[in-house]
Coordinates of C-alpha atoms in Angstrom, one line a residue:
Chain A
M25 CA 80.3 115.5 121.8
A26 CA 81.5 112.8 119.5
E27 CA 80.1 109.3 120.4
I28 CA 82.3 106.2 120.5
Q29 CA 80.4 103.1 119.5
D30 CA 80.5 99.7 117.7
I31 CA 81.4 99.8 114.0
N32 CA 78.1 98.2 113.0
A33 CA 76.2 100.9 114.9
L34 CA 78.4 103.4 113.0
A35 CA 77.4 101.8 109.7
D36 CA 73.8 101.9 110.6
R37 CA 73.9 105.7 110.9
I38 CA 74.3 105.8 107.1
P39 CA 70.8 105.4 105.5
D40 CA 70.1 104.1 102.0
G41 CA 70.3 107.0 99.5
A42 CA 72.9 108.9 101.6
H43 CA 75.5 111.1 99.8
L44 CA 78.8 109.7 101.0
A45 CA 82.3 111.3 100.6
L46 CA 85.2 108.8 100.5
P47 CA 89.0 109.5 100.7
P48 CA 91.3 108.5 97.9
E49 CA 93.0 105.0 97.9
Y50 CA 96.2 106.3 99.4
S51 CA 94.6 108.1 102.2
F52 CA 92.8 106.6 105.2
V53 CA 90.1 104.6 103.4
P54 CA 87.6 103.0 105.9
M55 CA 87.5 99.6 104.3
Q56 CA 86.1 97.8 107.3
L57 CA 83.2 100.3 107.5
V58 CA 82.7 99.8 103.7
R59 CA 82.5 96.0 104.3
C60 CA 79.8 96.7 107.1
L61 CA 77.8 98.8 104.6
I62 CA 78.0 95.9 102.1
R63 CA 76.9 93.4 104.7
R64 CA 73.9 95.4 105.7
Q65 CA 73.0 95.7 102.0
A66 CA 73.1 99.5 101.8
R67 CA 71.3 100.7 98.7
E68 CA 71.2 103.8 96.4
L69 CA 74.2 105.4 97.9
R70 CA 75.6 108.5 96.1
I71 CA 79.4 108.3 96.3
L72 CA 81.6 111.3 96.1
C73 CA 85.3 110.3 95.5
V74 CA 87.7 112.9 96.9
P75 CA 88.9 113.0 94.2
L76 CA 89.7 109.4 93.1
G77 CA 87.9 106.1 93.7
G78 CA 89.4 102.7 94.0
L79 CA 88.8 99.4 95.7
A80 CA 86.2 100.6 98.2
V81 CA 84.1 102.2 95.4
D82 CA 84.5 99.2 93.2
M83 CA 83.3 96.8 95.9
L84 CA 80.3 99.0 96.8
I85 CA 79.3 99.1 93.1
G86 CA 79.7 95.4 92.7
A87 CA 77.6 94.7 95.8
G88 CA 74.7 96.8 94.4
C89 CA 75.0 99.6 97.0
V90 CA 75.6 102.5 94.6
A91 CA 73.2 104.6 92.5
E92 CA 75.6 107.4 91.5
I93 CA 79.3 108.2 91.6
E94 CA 81.1 111.5 91.2
A95 CA 84.8 111.2 90.6
A96 CA 87.8 112.5 88.7
A97 CA 88.8 108.9 88.1
V98 CA 88.2 105.4 89.4
S99 CA 90.9 102.7 89.1
L100 CA 92.9 100.2 91.2
G101 CA 96.1 102.2 90.7
E102 CA 99.0 99.9 89.7
N103 CA 96.5 97.0 89.5
G104 CA 94.7 98.6 86.6
L105 CA 91.0 99.2 85.8
A106 CA 88.4 98.9 88.5
P107 CA 86.4 96.0 87.0
R108 CA 83.0 96.4 88.7
F109 CA 83.0 100.2 88.1
T110 CA 83.9 99.8 84.4
D111 CA 81.2 97.2 83.9
A112 CA 78.5 99.2 85.8
V113 CA 79.3 102.4 83.9
L114 CA 79.3 100.8 80.5
S115 CA 76.0 99.1 81.2
H116 CA 74.5 102.3 82.8
R117 CA 73.8 100.5 86.0
V118 CA 75.3 103.4 87.9
S119 CA 75.2 107.1 87.0
M120 CA 78.7 108.5 86.6
K121 CA 79.3 112.2 87.0
D122 CA 82.7 112.7 85.5
S123 CA 84.7 115.5 87.2
T124 CA 88.4 116.5 87.6
C125 CA 90.4 116.6 90.8
P126 CA 90.6 120.3 91.4
A127 CA 86.8 120.7 90.7
L128 CA 86.1 118.3 93.5
H129 CA 88.5 120.0 95.9
T130 CA 87.0 123.4 95.0
A131 CA 83.4 122.2 95.5
L132 CA 84.2 121.0 99.0
Q133 CA 86.2 124.2 99.8
A134 CA 83.1 126.2 98.8
A135 CA 81.0 124.1 101.2
E136 CA 83.6 124.5 104.0
K137 CA 83.4 128.3 103.5
G138 CA 79.6 128.2 103.4
V139 CA 79.5 129.9 100.0
P140 CA 77.3 128.6 97.1
F141 CA 80.0 128.3 94.5
M142 CA 83.7 129.0 93.8
P143 CA 85.6 129.9 90.6
L144 CA 88.2 127.6 89.2
G145 CA 90.8 128.2 86.4
G146 CA 91.4 126.0 83.4
I147 CA 88.9 123.3 82.3
I148 CA 87.0 125.4 79.8
G149 CA 86.9 123.6 76.5
S150 CA 86.9 120.2 78.2
D151 CA 84.0 117.8 77.5
I152 CA 83.9 117.4 81.3
A153 CA 82.5 120.9 81.6
A154 CA 80.3 120.3 78.5
N155 CA 78.6 117.4 80.3
R156 CA 78.1 119.1 83.6
P157 CA 74.9 121.2 83.4
D158 CA 75.4 122.1 87.1
W159 CA 78.6 124.0 86.3
R160 CA 78.6 127.5 84.8
I161 CA 81.1 129.4 82.7
V162 CA 80.9 133.2 83.1
D163 CA 82.8 136.3 82.0
D164 CA 85.3 137.3 84.7
P165 CA 82.9 139.4 86.9
M166 CA 85.8 141.5 88.3
G167 CA 86.9 142.6 84.8
Q168 CA 90.5 141.9 85.4
G169 CA 91.1 140.7 81.9
N170 CA 91.3 137.0 82.6
G171 CA 88.4 136.2 80.2
R172 CA 85.9 133.5 80.9
I173 CA 86.0 131.4 84.1
L174 CA 84.3 128.3 85.5
L175 CA 82.1 128.3 88.6
I176 CA 81.7 125.1 90.6
P177 CA 78.8 124.7 92.9
A178 CA 79.5 123.8 96.6
I179 CA 79.0 120.1 97.5
R180 CA 77.8 119.3 101.0
P181 CA 77.8 115.5 101.4
D182 CA 75.6 113.9 104.0
F183 CA 78.6 112.0 105.4
A184 CA 82.4 112.0 105.2
I185 CA 83.8 108.6 106.3
L186 CA 87.5 107.8 107.0
H187 CA 89.8 105.5 108.9
S188 CA 92.6 106.9 111.0
P189 CA 95.5 105.3 113.0
L190 CA 94.5 107.2 116.2
A191 CA 91.8 109.2 118.0
D192 CA 91.6 110.4 121.6
R193 CA 88.8 109.7 124.0
N194 CA 87.3 113.2 123.1
G195 CA 86.9 112.2 119.5
N196 CA 89.8 114.3 118.1
V197 CA 91.2 112.4 115.1
W198 CA 94.8 112.2 113.9
I199 CA 95.0 112.9 110.1
G200 CA 98.7 113.9 109.8
R201 CA 99.3 115.7 106.5
R202 CA 96.1 114.4 104.7
R203 CA 94.4 117.7 104.8
E204 CA 91.8 116.7 102.3
L205 CA 90.2 114.7 105.1
V206 CA 89.8 118.0 107.0
T207 CA 88.2 119.6 104.0
M208 CA 85.8 116.6 103.6
A209 CA 84.8 116.8 107.3
H210 CA 84.3 120.6 107.2
A211 CA 82.1 120.2 104.1
A212 CA 80.1 117.2 105.2
K213 CA 77.0 117.4 107.4
Q214 CA 78.3 114.5 109.5
T215 CA 81.7 112.7 109.8
L216 CA 82.0 109.1 110.9
V217 CA 85.5 107.8 111.8
T218 CA 87.0 104.4 112.4
V219 CA 90.4 104.1 114.1
E220 CA 93.1 101.6 114.8
S221 CA 93.1 102.6 118.4
F222 CA 92.1 105.2 121.0
T223 CA 94.6 107.1 123.2
D224 CA 94.0 108.6 126.6
T225 CA 96.2 111.5 125.6
D226 CA 94.4 114.7 124.3
L227 CA 95.7 115.2 120.8
L228 CA 94.9 118.9 121.0
A229 CA 97.1 119.4 124.2
D230 CA 100.4 119.2 122.2
E231 CA 101.0 121.6 119.3
K232 CA 102.8 118.9 117.4
T233 CA 99.8 116.6 117.3
A234 CA 97.2 119.4 117.3
A235 CA 98.5 120.6 113.9
G236 CA 97.7 117.2 112.3
T237 CA 94.4 116.6 114.1
L238 CA 90.8 116.9 113.0
P239 CA 89.0 118.3 116.0
A240 CA 86.0 116.4 117.5
L241 CA 83.9 119.5 116.7
Y242 CA 83.5 118.0 113.2
V243 CA 83.2 114.4 114.2
T244 CA 79.8 112.8 114.8
A245 CA 80.8 109.3 115.9
L246 CA 83.8 106.9 116.0
A247 CA 84.4 103.2 116.3
E248 CA 87.5 101.1 116.8
A249 CA 88.5 98.9 113.8
V250 CA 91.8 97.2 114.0
G251 CA 93.2 96.8 110.5
G252 CA 90.3 98.9 109.3
A253 CA 91.9 100.1 106.1
R254 CA 93.2 96.7 105.0
P255 CA 94.0 95.6 102.3
L256 CA 94.8 99.2 101.5
A257 CA 97.7 101.0 103.2
L258 CA 97.4 103.1 106.4
T259 CA 100.3 105.6 106.8
G260 CA 102.6 104.6 109.6
C261 CA 100.7 101.4 110.3
Y262 CA 100.7 99.0 107.4
E263 CA 101.5 98.8 103.7
R264 CA 99.1 98.2 100.8
D265 CA 98.6 94.4 100.3
D266 CA 99.5 94.4 96.6
G267 CA 98.9 90.6 96.3
A268 CA 95.4 90.9 97.7
I269 CA 94.5 93.8 95.4
A270 CA 96.0 92.1 92.3
A271 CA 94.0 89.0 93.1
Y272 CA 90.8 91.2 93.5
A273 CA 91.5 92.9 90.1
Q274 CA 91.6 89.4 88.5
V275 CA 88.6 87.7 90.1
A276 CA 86.3 90.8 90.1
R277 CA 86.3 90.8 86.3
T278 CA 83.4 88.4 86.3
D279 CA 80.1 88.5 88.2
A280 CA 80.8 85.0 89.6
G281 CA 84.3 85.8 90.6
F282 CA 83.2 89.0 92.4
A283 CA 80.3 87.2 94.2
D284 CA 82.8 84.6 95.4
Y285 CA 85.2 87.3 96.6
L286 CA 82.4 89.0 98.5
A287 CA 81.3 85.8 100.2
R288 CA 84.9 85.0 101.2
T289 CA 86.1 88.4 102.4
V290 CA 83.0 90.2 103.4
G291 CA 80.7 87.4 104.3
A292 CA 78.0 89.0 102.1
H293 CA 76.1 88.0 99.0
A294 CA 76.4 89.8 95.7
P295 CA 73.0 91.3 94.7
E296 CA 72.2 88.5 92.2
A297 CA 73.1 85.7 94.6
A298 CA 71.0 87.3 97.4
E299 CA 67.8 87.2 95.4
Chain B
M26 CA 125.1 98.2 77.4
T27 CA 121.6 97.2 76.3
C28 CA 118.6 98.9 77.8
K29 CA 115.0 98.1 78.2
P30 CA 112.4 100.3 76.4
E31 CA 111.3 101.7 79.8
E32 CA 114.9 102.7 80.6
F33 CA 115.2 104.4 77.2
Q34 CA 112.0 106.3 77.8
I35 CA 113.0 107.3 81.3
S36 CA 116.3 108.7 80.1
V37 CA 114.8 110.6 77.1
L38 CA 112.1 112.1 79.4
A39 CA 114.8 113.1 81.9
G40 CA 116.6 114.9 79.1
L41 CA 113.4 116.9 78.3
L42 CA 113.4 118.1 81.9
N43 CA 117.0 119.3 81.8
Q44 CA 116.2 122.9 80.8
P45 CA 117.1 126.1 82.7
H46 CA 113.5 127.3 83.2
I47 CA 112.3 124.0 84.6
N48 CA 112.9 124.1 88.4
H49 CA 110.1 122.1 89.8
V50 CA 108.5 119.0 88.1
A51 CA 105.5 117.3 89.6
V52 CA 104.3 113.8 88.7
G53 CA 100.7 112.7 89.0
A54 CA 98.9 109.4 89.4
A55 CA 99.8 106.2 87.7
S56 CA 103.0 107.5 86.2
P57 CA 106.0 105.3 87.1
I58 CA 108.1 106.1 84.0
P59 CA 107.6 109.9 84.4
G60 CA 108.3 109.6 88.1
A61 CA 111.6 107.8 87.4
A62 CA 112.5 110.3 84.7
A63 CA 111.9 113.2 87.2
L64 CA 114.1 111.6 89.8
L65 CA 116.8 110.8 87.2
A66 CA 116.8 114.4 85.9
Q67 CA 117.2 115.6 89.5
Q68 CA 120.1 113.2 90.0
L69 CA 121.8 114.2 86.8
G70 CA 121.3 117.9 87.6
G71 CA 123.0 117.5 90.9
G72 CA 119.8 118.1 92.8
R73 CA 118.9 121.4 91.3
L74 CA 115.5 120.2 90.2
D75 CA 112.7 120.0 92.7
V76 CA 110.6 116.8 92.3
T77 CA 107.2 116.2 93.7
I78 CA 105.6 112.7 93.3
I79 CA 102.1 112.8 94.6
H80 CA 100.6 109.6 96.0
G81 CA 102.4 108.4 99.1
N82 CA 105.0 110.2 101.1
A83 CA 108.2 109.4 99.2
N84 CA 109.5 112.4 97.3
N85 CA 106.4 114.4 98.3
A86 CA 106.9 117.5 100.3
F87 CA 103.2 118.6 100.1
T88 CA 101.4 118.9 103.5
D89 CA 98.1 120.5 102.4
G90 CA 96.3 117.5 101.1
G91 CA 95.1 116.5 97.7
R92 CA 94.4 120.1 96.6
E93 CA 98.0 121.3 97.1
L94 CA 99.2 120.0 93.7
F95 CA 96.6 122.1 91.9
D96 CA 97.0 125.1 94.1
C97 CA 100.7 125.0 93.6
A98 CA 100.2 124.7 89.8
G99 CA 97.7 127.6 89.9
Q100 CA 100.3 129.7 91.7
G101 CA 102.8 129.0 88.8
R102 CA 105.2 127.1 91.1
I103 CA 105.1 123.9 88.9
D104 CA 107.1 124.2 85.7
A105 CA 106.7 120.7 84.2
F106 CA 104.1 117.9 84.4
F107 CA 103.3 114.7 82.5
L108 CA 100.0 113.7 81.0
G109 CA 98.9 110.7 78.9
G110 CA 95.8 109.7 77.0
V111 CA 93.8 106.7 75.9
Q112 CA 93.6 108.9 72.7
I113 CA 95.6 111.9 71.7
D114 CA 94.8 113.9 68.5
G115 CA 96.7 116.2 66.2
Q116 CA 95.6 119.3 68.2
A117 CA 97.0 117.7 71.4
N118 CA 93.5 117.1 72.8
I119 CA 93.7 114.2 75.3
N120 CA 91.1 111.7 76.2
L121 CA 91.4 109.8 79.5
V122 CA 87.7 108.8 79.8
G123 CA 86.8 106.3 77.1
T124 CA 86.0 105.5 73.5
G125 CA 82.6 105.8 71.8
T126 CA 80.0 108.5 72.1
Y127 CA 80.0 109.8 75.7
P128 CA 78.1 108.8 77.8
D129 CA 77.3 105.7 75.7
L130 CA 80.9 104.5 75.7
E131 CA 82.3 101.4 74.1
R132 CA 85.3 101.2 76.4
R133 CA 85.6 103.0 79.7
F134 CA 88.9 104.1 81.3
P135 CA 89.5 105.5 84.8
G136 CA 88.7 109.2 84.1
S137 CA 90.3 112.6 83.5
F138 CA 92.1 113.0 86.9
G139 CA 93.5 116.5 87.2
S140 CA 94.3 116.9 83.5
A141 CA 91.7 119.5 82.6
Y142 CA 93.4 121.9 85.1
M143 CA 97.1 120.9 84.9
Y144 CA 97.1 121.3 81.1
F145 CA 96.1 125.0 81.5
T146 CA 98.4 125.9 84.4
V147 CA 101.7 124.1 83.9
P148 CA 103.9 125.8 81.2
H149 CA 105.8 122.7 80.1
V150 CA 103.4 119.7 79.9
I151 CA 105.0 116.5 78.4
L152 CA 102.6 114.1 76.8
F153 CA 103.8 110.5 77.4
R154 CA 102.1 107.6 75.7
P155 CA 104.3 104.6 74.9
E156 CA 101.8 102.8 72.6
H157 CA 102.2 104.4 69.2
S158 CA 99.3 103.2 67.1
R159 CA 96.3 104.6 65.2
R160 CA 94.1 103.5 68.1
V161 CA 95.8 106.0 70.3
F162 CA 96.9 108.8 67.9
V163 CA 93.6 109.7 66.2
E164 CA 92.4 112.5 64.0
K165 CA 89.9 113.6 66.7
V166 CA 89.5 112.3 70.3
D167 CA 86.1 110.8 71.2
F168 CA 86.1 112.8 74.5
I169 CA 88.2 115.9 75.4
S170 CA 89.4 115.4 78.9
A171 CA 91.6 118.4 78.4
P172 CA 92.0 120.6 75.2
G173 CA 95.4 121.1 73.6
I174 CA 94.8 124.7 72.7
S175 CA 92.4 127.4 73.9
P176 CA 90.8 130.6 72.4
P177 CA 92.4 133.9 73.4
D178 CA 89.6 134.7 75.9
V179 CA 90.6 131.8 78.2
H180 CA 93.5 132.4 80.6
R181 CA 96.0 129.7 79.8
P182 CA 99.7 130.0 80.9
G183 CA 100.2 126.3 80.4
G184 CA 100.0 123.6 77.7
P185 CA 101.6 120.8 75.8
K186 CA 105.2 121.1 74.7
S187 CA 106.4 117.6 73.8
L188 CA 105.0 114.1 73.0
M189 CA 107.1 111.0 73.7
T190 CA 106.1 107.6 72.4
E191 CA 107.8 104.2 71.9
L192 CA 108.7 105.3 68.3
C193 CA 109.6 109.0 68.5
L194 CA 109.7 112.4 70.1
M195 CA 107.5 115.2 68.8
A196 CA 107.2 118.9 69.8
F197 CA 103.9 120.8 69.9
D198 CA 103.5 124.3 68.5
G199 CA 100.6 125.9 70.4
A200 CA 100.3 128.8 68.0
R201 CA 99.8 126.6 65.0
G202 CA 98.1 123.7 66.9
R203 CA 100.3 121.1 65.3
F204 CA 102.9 118.5 66.2
R205 CA 106.3 118.4 64.6
L206 CA 108.6 115.3 64.5
V207 CA 111.8 115.9 66.5
S208 CA 113.6 112.6 66.5
V209 CA 113.0 108.9 65.7
H210 CA 114.1 106.3 68.3
P211 CA 116.9 103.9 67.3
G212 CA 115.5 100.9 65.3
H213 CA 112.5 102.7 64.1
S214 CA 111.7 104.7 60.9
L215 CA 109.7 107.6 59.7
E216 CA 107.5 105.2 57.6
E217 CA 106.6 103.3 60.7
I218 CA 105.6 106.5 62.5
L219 CA 103.5 107.6 59.5
D220 CA 101.8 104.2 59.3
N221 CA 100.9 104.3 63.0
T222 CA 99.8 108.0 63.4
G223 CA 96.2 108.9 62.6
F224 CA 96.8 112.7 62.5
S225 CA 99.0 114.8 60.2
F226 CA 102.2 116.4 61.6
D227 CA 105.1 118.4 60.4
I228 CA 108.2 116.6 59.2
P229 CA 111.5 118.5 59.0
D230 CA 113.9 117.8 56.1
S231 CA 116.3 116.0 58.3
V232 CA 115.2 114.0 61.3
P233 CA 117.8 112.8 63.8
E234 CA 117.8 109.7 65.8
T235 CA 116.8 110.0 69.5
Q236 CA 119.9 109.8 71.7
A237 CA 120.1 106.5 73.7
P238 CA 121.2 106.7 77.3
S239 CA 124.9 106.4 78.0
E240 CA 126.3 103.7 80.2
A241 CA 126.9 106.1 83.0
V242 CA 123.2 107.2 82.9
L243 CA 122.0 103.6 82.9
V244 CA 124.2 102.8 85.9
Q245 CA 122.7 105.8 87.9
L246 CA 119.2 104.7 86.8
R247 CA 119.6 101.2 88.0
S248 CA 121.6 101.8 91.2
V249 CA 120.1 105.1 92.5
I250 CA 116.8 105.7 90.8
A251 CA 115.4 102.2 90.8
P252 CA 115.2 101.8 94.7
E253 CA 113.8 105.4 94.9
I254 CA 110.9 104.9 92.5
A255 CA 110.2 101.5 94.1
K256 CA 109.0 103.5 97.2
T257 CA 106.1 104.8 95.1
Y258 CA 105.7 102.1 92.4
P259 CA 106.9 98.8 93.8
G260 CA 105.2 96.7 91.1
F261 CA 106.8 98.7 88.3
A262 CA 110.2 98.7 90.0
S263 CA 110.2 95.0 90.5
R264 CA 109.1 94.4 86.8
V265 CA 111.7 96.7 85.2
F266 CA 114.6 96.8 87.7
A267 CA 113.9 93.5 89.5
I268 CA 113.5 95.4 92.8
T269 CA 111.7 92.8 95.0
P270 CA 110.0 93.5 98.3
E271 CA 112.8 91.5 99.9
I272 CA 115.4 93.9 98.4
R273 CA 113.4 96.9 99.5
E274 CA 113.1 95.6 103.1
F275 CA 116.8 94.8 103.2
E276 CA 117.7 98.3 101.9
E277 CA 115.4 100.0 104.4
N278 CA 117.0 98.0 107.2
V279 CA 120.5 98.9 106.1
R280 CA 119.4 102.6 106.1

């Protein structure tokens, strides 16, 4: 049975060194939970972007929480490069495993099926594959004349985290058409969810809502977090705060500007300032 | 009627999509000009063209999460797609990762996104990179996010067909692994293109001027397409078409 608790208790479930899957910027990002992780000075996290990273990843990197990132790309979308990510990768302060979107989806699909790897078309000849010793290129084992094919190992993250508009008291979580959240939850060992609100109505009781629901079966614990995706968008609830993200893109270019941003918006100290 | 460079590029890209075998065009991340071009081509074609703009719910019929774009392409249901590059070389290899010797990069960019897959699966990939300089169009890319051509033992129904820049339009011949100049945009010259291209390409005896959009097309772009692309790219729309959040809110209330 999924447990409903305080958001800080939810964040405390994620230990240092955890392998953490994060949704892409346009899709249910648990920003408030990320801010809790920064406040409690989480360290050595391994972040799996499904498949793209943005503001959440950039803040976690800047706050010194991250050892490794795997992503198809990390940026602030219309607001340009992710400044803390760019700086940390160029100076080798975090390890970046470059991937490509369908490889990340495929790795999680393999995990949700409980198989050790899955094949994926394309990609052969890309330097992405050349720099991934964990990937394998084999001759088509079925002999159907398709030539060589890439095998992607399953990824089973310790945690998937997400923020949704709504969950019911049983821990069933509304995800609408963002099915990558279901794949993430199936693949992860545990899924932690924050929500705008809880409803007394069972989301699985009506076929219309059941089709867009992540069942509590896959959910470990939940917490309420009003405005929990801000300043990013949450479908049907609020828009992306472009001004706030543009301002972040500007100030986070420098260590001092980022430290000041963290102090103001998270109430946390950047790693340098804390020591 | 004068038009902005973005409007010119949108209309030329829309023209590239107006082909009988292109029935479904998808537009990926961070692509406001290709997105507007796809919507314009749909409008000019009387709605015949299916358009999928991923990221957000506007003009996006996908319901199976982030993987559906790639599954759909793998099934052969996407006929055209746009890709760009920090660097693009003469064999149409594209680099979206960074410059320098990977992983010791000098400059880092966001990453390869889905390019390494879409380039293989979508038959008509249009490369779009406005900046036409030797910094972008290099002899050999520093990192191959996605290769322009593949050996025969790699299954590859897709690949690059066109390259559109601020100076010109080129076509790519996959069999020869070379670009060919198709047309030069008004106000620019072959010399300018040669000066700013770091790879060699074929030049036909006579090179026409790229056709500028008609007044009727510009009217459609500004009145119909601008508010539509603003749903996905509000920053771009307000910069190019002066669609402010206030106008968007007003229009949504009127609807």
